Short mmCIF file of C-alpha atoms and ligand atoms in Angstrom, two decimals:
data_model
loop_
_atom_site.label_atom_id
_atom_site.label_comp_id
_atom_site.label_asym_id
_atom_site.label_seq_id
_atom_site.Cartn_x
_atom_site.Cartn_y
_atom_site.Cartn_z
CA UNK A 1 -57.35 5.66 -27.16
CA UNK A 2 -56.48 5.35 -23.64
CA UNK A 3 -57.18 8.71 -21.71
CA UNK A 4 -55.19 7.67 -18.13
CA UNK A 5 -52.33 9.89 -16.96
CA UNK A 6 -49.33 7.89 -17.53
CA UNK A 7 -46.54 10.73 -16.37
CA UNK A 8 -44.44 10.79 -19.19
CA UNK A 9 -41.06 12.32 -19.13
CA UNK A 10 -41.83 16.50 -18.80
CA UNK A 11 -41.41 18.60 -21.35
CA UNK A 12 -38.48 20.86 -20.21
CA UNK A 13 -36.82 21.88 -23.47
CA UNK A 14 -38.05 23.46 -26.55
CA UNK A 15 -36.78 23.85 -30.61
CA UNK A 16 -37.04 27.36 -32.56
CA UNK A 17 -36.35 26.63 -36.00
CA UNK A 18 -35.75 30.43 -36.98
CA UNK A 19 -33.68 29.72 -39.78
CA UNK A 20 -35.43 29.96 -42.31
CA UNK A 21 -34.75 32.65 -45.34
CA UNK A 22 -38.02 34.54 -45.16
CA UNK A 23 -38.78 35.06 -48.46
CA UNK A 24 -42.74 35.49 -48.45
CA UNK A 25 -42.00 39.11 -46.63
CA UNK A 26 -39.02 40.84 -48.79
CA UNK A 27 -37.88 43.12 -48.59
CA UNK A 28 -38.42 43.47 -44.97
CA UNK A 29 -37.28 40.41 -43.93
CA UNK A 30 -33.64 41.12 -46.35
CA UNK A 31 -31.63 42.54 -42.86
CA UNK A 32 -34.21 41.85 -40.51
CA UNK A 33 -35.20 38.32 -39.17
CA UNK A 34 -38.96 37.52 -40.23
CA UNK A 35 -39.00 36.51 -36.22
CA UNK A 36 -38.25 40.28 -35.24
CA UNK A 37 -41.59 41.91 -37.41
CA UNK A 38 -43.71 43.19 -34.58
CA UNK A 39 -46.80 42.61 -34.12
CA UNK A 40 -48.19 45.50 -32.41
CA UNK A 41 -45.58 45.92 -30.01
CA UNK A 42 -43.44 42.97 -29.30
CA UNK A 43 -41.84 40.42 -32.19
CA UNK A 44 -43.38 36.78 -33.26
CA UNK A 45 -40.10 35.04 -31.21
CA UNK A 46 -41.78 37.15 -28.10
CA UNK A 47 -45.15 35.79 -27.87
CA UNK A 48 -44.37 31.93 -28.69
CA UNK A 49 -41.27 31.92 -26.07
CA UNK A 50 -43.82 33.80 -23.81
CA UNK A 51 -45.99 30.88 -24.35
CA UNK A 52 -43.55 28.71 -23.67
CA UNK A 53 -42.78 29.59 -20.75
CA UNK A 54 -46.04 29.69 -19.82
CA UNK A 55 -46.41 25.86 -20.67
CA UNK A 56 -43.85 25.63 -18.12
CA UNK A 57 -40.52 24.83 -21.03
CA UNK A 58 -37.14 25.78 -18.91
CA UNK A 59 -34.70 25.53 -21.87
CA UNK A 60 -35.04 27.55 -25.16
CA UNK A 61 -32.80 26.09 -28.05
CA UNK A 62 -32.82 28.57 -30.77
CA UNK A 63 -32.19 27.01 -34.24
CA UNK A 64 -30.51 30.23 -36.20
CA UNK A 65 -28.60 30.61 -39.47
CA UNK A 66 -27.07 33.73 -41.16
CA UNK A 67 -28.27 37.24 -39.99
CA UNK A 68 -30.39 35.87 -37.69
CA UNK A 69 -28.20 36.53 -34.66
CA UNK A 70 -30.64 39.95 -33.46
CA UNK A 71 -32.70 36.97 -32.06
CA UNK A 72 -30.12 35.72 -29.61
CA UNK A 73 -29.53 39.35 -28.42
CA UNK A 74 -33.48 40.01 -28.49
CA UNK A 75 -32.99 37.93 -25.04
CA UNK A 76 -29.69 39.30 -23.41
CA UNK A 77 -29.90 42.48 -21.27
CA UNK A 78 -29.43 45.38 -23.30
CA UNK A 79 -27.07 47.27 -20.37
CA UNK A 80 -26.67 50.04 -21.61
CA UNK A 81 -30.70 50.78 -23.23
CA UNK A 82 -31.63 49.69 -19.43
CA UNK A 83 -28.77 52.19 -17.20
CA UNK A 84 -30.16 54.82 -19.68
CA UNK A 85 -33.48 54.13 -19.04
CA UNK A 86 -33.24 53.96 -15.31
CA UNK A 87 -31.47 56.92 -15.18
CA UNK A 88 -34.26 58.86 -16.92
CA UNK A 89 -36.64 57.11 -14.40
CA UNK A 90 -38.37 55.01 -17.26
CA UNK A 91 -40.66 51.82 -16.93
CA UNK A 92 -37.97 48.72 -17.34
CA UNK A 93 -40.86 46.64 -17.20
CA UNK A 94 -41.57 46.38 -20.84
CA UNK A 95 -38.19 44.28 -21.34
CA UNK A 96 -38.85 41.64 -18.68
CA UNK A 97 -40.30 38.79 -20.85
CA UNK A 98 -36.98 39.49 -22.80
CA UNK A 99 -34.25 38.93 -20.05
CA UNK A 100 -33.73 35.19 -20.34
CA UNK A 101 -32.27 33.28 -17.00
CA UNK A 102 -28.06 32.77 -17.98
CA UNK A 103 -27.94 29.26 -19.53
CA UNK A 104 -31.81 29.06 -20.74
CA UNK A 105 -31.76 29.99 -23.80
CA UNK A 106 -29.23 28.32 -26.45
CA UNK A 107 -28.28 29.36 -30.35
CA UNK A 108 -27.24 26.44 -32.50
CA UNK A 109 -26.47 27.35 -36.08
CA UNK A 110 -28.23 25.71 -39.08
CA UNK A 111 -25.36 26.57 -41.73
CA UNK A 112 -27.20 26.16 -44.64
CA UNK A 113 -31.14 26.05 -44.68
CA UNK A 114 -31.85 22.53 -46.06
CA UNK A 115 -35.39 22.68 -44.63
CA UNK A 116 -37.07 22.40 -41.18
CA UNK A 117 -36.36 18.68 -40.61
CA UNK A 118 -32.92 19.46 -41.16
CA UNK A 119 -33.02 22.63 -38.74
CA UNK A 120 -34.95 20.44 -35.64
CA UNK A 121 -32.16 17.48 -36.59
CA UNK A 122 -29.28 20.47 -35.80
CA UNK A 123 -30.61 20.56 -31.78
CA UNK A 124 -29.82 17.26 -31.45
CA UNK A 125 -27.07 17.29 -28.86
CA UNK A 126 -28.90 19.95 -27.22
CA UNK A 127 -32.02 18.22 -27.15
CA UNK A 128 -30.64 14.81 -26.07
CA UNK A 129 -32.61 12.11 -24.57
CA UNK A 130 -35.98 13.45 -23.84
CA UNK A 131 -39.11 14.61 -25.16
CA UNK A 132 -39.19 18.07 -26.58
CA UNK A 133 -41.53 21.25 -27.93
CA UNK A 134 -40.66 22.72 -31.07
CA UNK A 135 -42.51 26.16 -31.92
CA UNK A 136 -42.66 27.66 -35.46
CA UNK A 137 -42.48 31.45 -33.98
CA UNK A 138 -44.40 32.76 -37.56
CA UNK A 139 -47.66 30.64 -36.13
CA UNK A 140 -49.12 32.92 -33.82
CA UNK A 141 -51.32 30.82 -31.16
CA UNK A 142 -52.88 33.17 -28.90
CA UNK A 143 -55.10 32.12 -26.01
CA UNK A 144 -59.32 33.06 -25.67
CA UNK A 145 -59.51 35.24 -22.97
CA UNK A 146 -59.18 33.71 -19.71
CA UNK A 147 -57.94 30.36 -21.81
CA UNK A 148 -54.50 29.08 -21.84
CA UNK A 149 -52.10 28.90 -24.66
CA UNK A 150 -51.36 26.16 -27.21
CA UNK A 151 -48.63 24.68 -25.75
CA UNK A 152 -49.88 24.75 -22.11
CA UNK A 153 -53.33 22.44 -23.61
CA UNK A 154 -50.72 20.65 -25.49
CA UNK A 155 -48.45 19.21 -22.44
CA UNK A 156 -51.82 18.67 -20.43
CA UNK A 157 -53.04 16.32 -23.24
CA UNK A 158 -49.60 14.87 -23.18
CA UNK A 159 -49.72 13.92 -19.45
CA UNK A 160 -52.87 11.78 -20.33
CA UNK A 161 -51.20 9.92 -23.70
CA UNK A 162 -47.33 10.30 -23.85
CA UNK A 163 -45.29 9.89 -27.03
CA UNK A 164 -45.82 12.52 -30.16
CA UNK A 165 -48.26 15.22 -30.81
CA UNK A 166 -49.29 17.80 -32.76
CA UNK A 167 -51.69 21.05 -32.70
CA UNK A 168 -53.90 20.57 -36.30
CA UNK A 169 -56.30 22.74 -37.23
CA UNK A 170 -58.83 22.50 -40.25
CA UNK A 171 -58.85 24.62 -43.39
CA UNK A 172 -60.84 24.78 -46.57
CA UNK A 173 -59.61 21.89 -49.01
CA UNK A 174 -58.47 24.12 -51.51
CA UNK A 175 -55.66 25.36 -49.12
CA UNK A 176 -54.13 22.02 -47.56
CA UNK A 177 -51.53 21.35 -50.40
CA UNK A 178 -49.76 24.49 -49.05
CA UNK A 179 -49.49 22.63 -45.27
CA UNK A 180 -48.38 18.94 -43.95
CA UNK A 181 -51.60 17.40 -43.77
CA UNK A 182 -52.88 14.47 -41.42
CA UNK A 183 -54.36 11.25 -41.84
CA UNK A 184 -57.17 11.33 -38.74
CA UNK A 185 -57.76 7.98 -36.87
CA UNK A 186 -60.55 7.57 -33.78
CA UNK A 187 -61.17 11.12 -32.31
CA UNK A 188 -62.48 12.16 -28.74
CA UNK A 189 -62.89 15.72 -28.13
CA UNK A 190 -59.80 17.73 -29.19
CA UNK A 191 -57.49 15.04 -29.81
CA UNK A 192 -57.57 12.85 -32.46
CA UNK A 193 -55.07 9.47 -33.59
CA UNK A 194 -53.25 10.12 -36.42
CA UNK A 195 -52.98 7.61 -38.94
CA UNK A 196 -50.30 9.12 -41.56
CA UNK A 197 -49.45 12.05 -42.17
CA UNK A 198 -47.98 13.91 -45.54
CA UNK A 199 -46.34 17.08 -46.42
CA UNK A 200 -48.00 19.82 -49.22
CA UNK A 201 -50.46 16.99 -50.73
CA UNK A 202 -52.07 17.97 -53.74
CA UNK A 203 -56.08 18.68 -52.81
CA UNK A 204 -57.00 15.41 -54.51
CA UNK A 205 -54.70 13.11 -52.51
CA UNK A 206 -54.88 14.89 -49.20
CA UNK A 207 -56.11 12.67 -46.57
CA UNK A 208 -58.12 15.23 -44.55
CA UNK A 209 -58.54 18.87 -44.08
CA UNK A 210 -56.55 19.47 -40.63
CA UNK A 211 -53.25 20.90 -40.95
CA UNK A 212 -50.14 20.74 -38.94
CA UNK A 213 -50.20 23.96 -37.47
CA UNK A 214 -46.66 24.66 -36.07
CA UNK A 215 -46.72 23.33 -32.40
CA UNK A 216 -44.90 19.80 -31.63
CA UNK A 217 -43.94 17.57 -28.73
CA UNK A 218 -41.68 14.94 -30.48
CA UNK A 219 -39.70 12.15 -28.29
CA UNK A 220 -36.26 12.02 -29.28
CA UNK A 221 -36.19 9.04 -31.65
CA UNK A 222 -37.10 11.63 -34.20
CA UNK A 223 -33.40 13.00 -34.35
CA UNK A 224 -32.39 9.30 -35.44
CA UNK A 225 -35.40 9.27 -38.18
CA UNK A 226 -34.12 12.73 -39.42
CA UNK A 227 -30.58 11.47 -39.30
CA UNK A 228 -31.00 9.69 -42.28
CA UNK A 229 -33.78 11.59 -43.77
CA UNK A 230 -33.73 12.56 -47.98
CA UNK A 231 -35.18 15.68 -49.06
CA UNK A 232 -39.37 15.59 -49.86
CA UNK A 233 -41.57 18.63 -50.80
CA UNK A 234 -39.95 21.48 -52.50
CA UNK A 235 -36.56 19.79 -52.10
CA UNK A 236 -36.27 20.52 -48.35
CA UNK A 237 -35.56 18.22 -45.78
CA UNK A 238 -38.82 17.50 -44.11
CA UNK A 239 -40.00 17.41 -40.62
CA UNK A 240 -43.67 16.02 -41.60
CA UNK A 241 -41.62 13.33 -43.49
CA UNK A 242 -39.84 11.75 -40.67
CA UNK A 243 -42.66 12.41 -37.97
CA UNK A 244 -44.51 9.99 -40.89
CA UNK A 245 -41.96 7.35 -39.88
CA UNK A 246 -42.60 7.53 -36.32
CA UNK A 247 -46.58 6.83 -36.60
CA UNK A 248 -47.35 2.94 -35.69
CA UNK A 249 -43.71 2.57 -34.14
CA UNK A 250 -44.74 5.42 -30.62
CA UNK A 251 -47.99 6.68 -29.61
CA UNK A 252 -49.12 10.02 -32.08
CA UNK A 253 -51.54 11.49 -31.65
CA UNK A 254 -53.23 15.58 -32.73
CA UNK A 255 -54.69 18.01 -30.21
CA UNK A 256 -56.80 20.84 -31.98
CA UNK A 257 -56.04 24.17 -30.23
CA UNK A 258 -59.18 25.96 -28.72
CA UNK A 259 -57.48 29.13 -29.46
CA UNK A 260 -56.70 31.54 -32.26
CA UNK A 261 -54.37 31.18 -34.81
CA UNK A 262 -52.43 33.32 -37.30
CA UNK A 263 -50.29 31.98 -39.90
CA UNK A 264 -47.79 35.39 -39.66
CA UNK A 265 -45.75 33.51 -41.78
CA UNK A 266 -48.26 35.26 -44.64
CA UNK A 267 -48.71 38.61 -45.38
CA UNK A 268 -52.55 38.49 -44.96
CA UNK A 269 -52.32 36.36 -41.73
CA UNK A 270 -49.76 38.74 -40.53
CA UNK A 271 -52.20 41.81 -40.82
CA UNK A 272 -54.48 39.87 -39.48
CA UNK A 273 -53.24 39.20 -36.25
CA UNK A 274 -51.93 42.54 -35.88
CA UNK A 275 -55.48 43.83 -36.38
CA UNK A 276 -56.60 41.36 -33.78
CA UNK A 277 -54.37 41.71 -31.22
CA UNK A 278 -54.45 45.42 -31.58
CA UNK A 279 -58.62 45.02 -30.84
CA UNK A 280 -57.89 43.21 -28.19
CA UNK A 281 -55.43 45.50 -26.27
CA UNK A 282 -57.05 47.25 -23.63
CA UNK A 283 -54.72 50.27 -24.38
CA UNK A 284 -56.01 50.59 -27.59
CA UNK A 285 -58.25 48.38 -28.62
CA UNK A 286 -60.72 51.18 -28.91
CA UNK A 287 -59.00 53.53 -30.61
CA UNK A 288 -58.11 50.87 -33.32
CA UNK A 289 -62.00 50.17 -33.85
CA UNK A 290 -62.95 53.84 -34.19
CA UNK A 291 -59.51 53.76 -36.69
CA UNK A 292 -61.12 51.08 -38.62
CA UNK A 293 -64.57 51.98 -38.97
CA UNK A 294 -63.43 55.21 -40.63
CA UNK A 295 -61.11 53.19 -43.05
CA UNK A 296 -64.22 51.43 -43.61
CA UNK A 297 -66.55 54.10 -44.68
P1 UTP B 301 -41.21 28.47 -43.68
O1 UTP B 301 -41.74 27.39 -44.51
O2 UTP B 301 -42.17 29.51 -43.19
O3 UTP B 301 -40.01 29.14 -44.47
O4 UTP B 301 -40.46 27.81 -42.46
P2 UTP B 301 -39.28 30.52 -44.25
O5 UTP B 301 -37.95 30.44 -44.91
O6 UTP B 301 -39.28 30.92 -42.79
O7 UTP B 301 -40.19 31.58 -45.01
P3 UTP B 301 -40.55 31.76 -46.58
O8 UTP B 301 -41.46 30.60 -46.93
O9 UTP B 301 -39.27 31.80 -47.38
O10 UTP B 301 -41.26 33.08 -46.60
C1 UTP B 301 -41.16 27.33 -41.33
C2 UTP B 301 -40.27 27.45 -40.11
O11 UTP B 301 -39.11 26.65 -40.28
C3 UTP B 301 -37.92 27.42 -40.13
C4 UTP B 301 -38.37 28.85 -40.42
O12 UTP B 301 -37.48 29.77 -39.79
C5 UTP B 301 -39.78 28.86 -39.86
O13 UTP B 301 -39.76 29.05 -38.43
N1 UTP B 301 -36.91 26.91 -41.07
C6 UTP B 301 -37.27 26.60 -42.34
C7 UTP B 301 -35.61 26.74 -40.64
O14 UTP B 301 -35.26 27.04 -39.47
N2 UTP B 301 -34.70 26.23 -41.51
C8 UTP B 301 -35.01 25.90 -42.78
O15 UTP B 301 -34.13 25.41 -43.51
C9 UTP B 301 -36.34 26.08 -43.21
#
């Protein structure tokens, strides 16, 4: 495993597969977009474009389907919400992370929602002939204090080894047939090789206990892999499946996150990070404490 910068293309565009039908949170996801639940105070899309942006992505290619369109205009300037607000002398600070520069951020549709392969495969043109993030908004990666964010540790491993990686994290065995699993080579510190990889293994035949945990920089061969890609677990048209094709023909490698995550695409990981952010908010971290040591008693 070589560990010398080779500058590799930069990672200036990134996928958000937000197509997907939401069913794990009916009703509440029926008219709303699972991407718009708040946690505390601003949605899931919020925090992984913030961190996005922190990891220094320009373009934001939003994968959408139908109803999902309150995502698009979650990053347009509300006019009207703002002249009112300015007009009653109110802080327009809050909507700043929201107000996307005209011509970064751009909706393609998935029509029909075949699976995530099939959503990442729809940003093709968009995407073109360079490397790329993708982001799976419902994984919430947030940063240790004074740390940096998933994706930011993720492009500075990727200066250092190039072609395809992943964030993994590890679980307890009973819970990896839910998850695309990896096949760990030679390891050094947070990144490991990845041998193979396979999508909701049963416990038996899963190769290890890290998960893919829904952070990606994939070069753009993978468009031509899922081009031609059949449908795998749970009939859907996998991503895991043609990253699986890629391994032994480019560099891939996994970087585990020194971070937090929360699978918000859960109910229980959802409360969870909302009960962890909320603790760590200095306006209210300690009146959520107090809140939940009475609920405890
Ligand atoms: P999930 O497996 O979490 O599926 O998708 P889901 O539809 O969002 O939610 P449930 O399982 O029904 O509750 C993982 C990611 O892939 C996107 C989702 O929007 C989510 O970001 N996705 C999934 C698509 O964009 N299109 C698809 O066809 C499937």
């Amino acid at each position: 495993m070589s560990l010398k910068p080779i500058s590799p293309k930069p990672i200036r565009k990134a996928v958000f597969p937000v197509a997907g039908l939401g069913t794990r949170f009916l009703p509440a996801t029926k008219v709303v977009p699972k991407e718009l639940l708040p946690v505390v105070d601003r949605p899931l899309i919020q925090y992984a474009v913030d961190e996005a942006r922190e990891a220094g992505i320009e373009q934001l290619i939003l994968v959408t389907g139908r109803g999902k369109t309150g995502i698009v205009e979650h990053f347009d300037i509300a006019y009207e919400l703002e002249h009112t607000m300015s007009e009653r002398g109110k802080d327009l600070s809050l909507l700043e992370a929201t107000r996307a520069t005209p011509g970064d951020v751009i909706a393609v549709r998935q029509q029909v929602p075949l699976g995530l392969g099939h959503a990442i495969w729809c940003a093709r043109a968009i995407v073109g002939d360079e490397p790329f993030a993708i982001f799976l908004p419902d994984e919430l990666m947030v940063a240790k204090p004074g740390g940096t964010g998933c994706m930011k540790q993720m492009v500075e491993t990727y200066e250092q080894v190039g072609g395809n990686l992943i964030s993994v994290l590890e679980v307890p065995m009973e819970q990896v047939s839910s998850y695309g699993v990896i096949d760990p080579g030679a390891a050094r510190g947070n990144l490991t090789e990845v041998k193979g990889l396979v999508e909701k293994p049963p416990q038996a035949e899963a190769p290890s206990n890290k998960i893919v945990s829904g952070r990606y920089i994939l070069q753009p061969e993978v468009m031509r892999v899922l081009e031609t890609q059949g449908k795998g677990a749970g009939g859907e048209i996998q991503l895991t499946d043609a990253m699986a094709k890629m391994i032994g023909q480019q560099p891939f490698h996994a970087v585990t996150f020194d971070g937090f995550r929360y699978d918000c695409g859960s109910k229980i990981g959802f409360v969870e990070a909302t009960l962890a952010i909320a603790l760590r908010r200095p306006d209210m971290g300690e009146q959520v404490r107090a809140i939940a040591a009475r609920l405890l008693t």
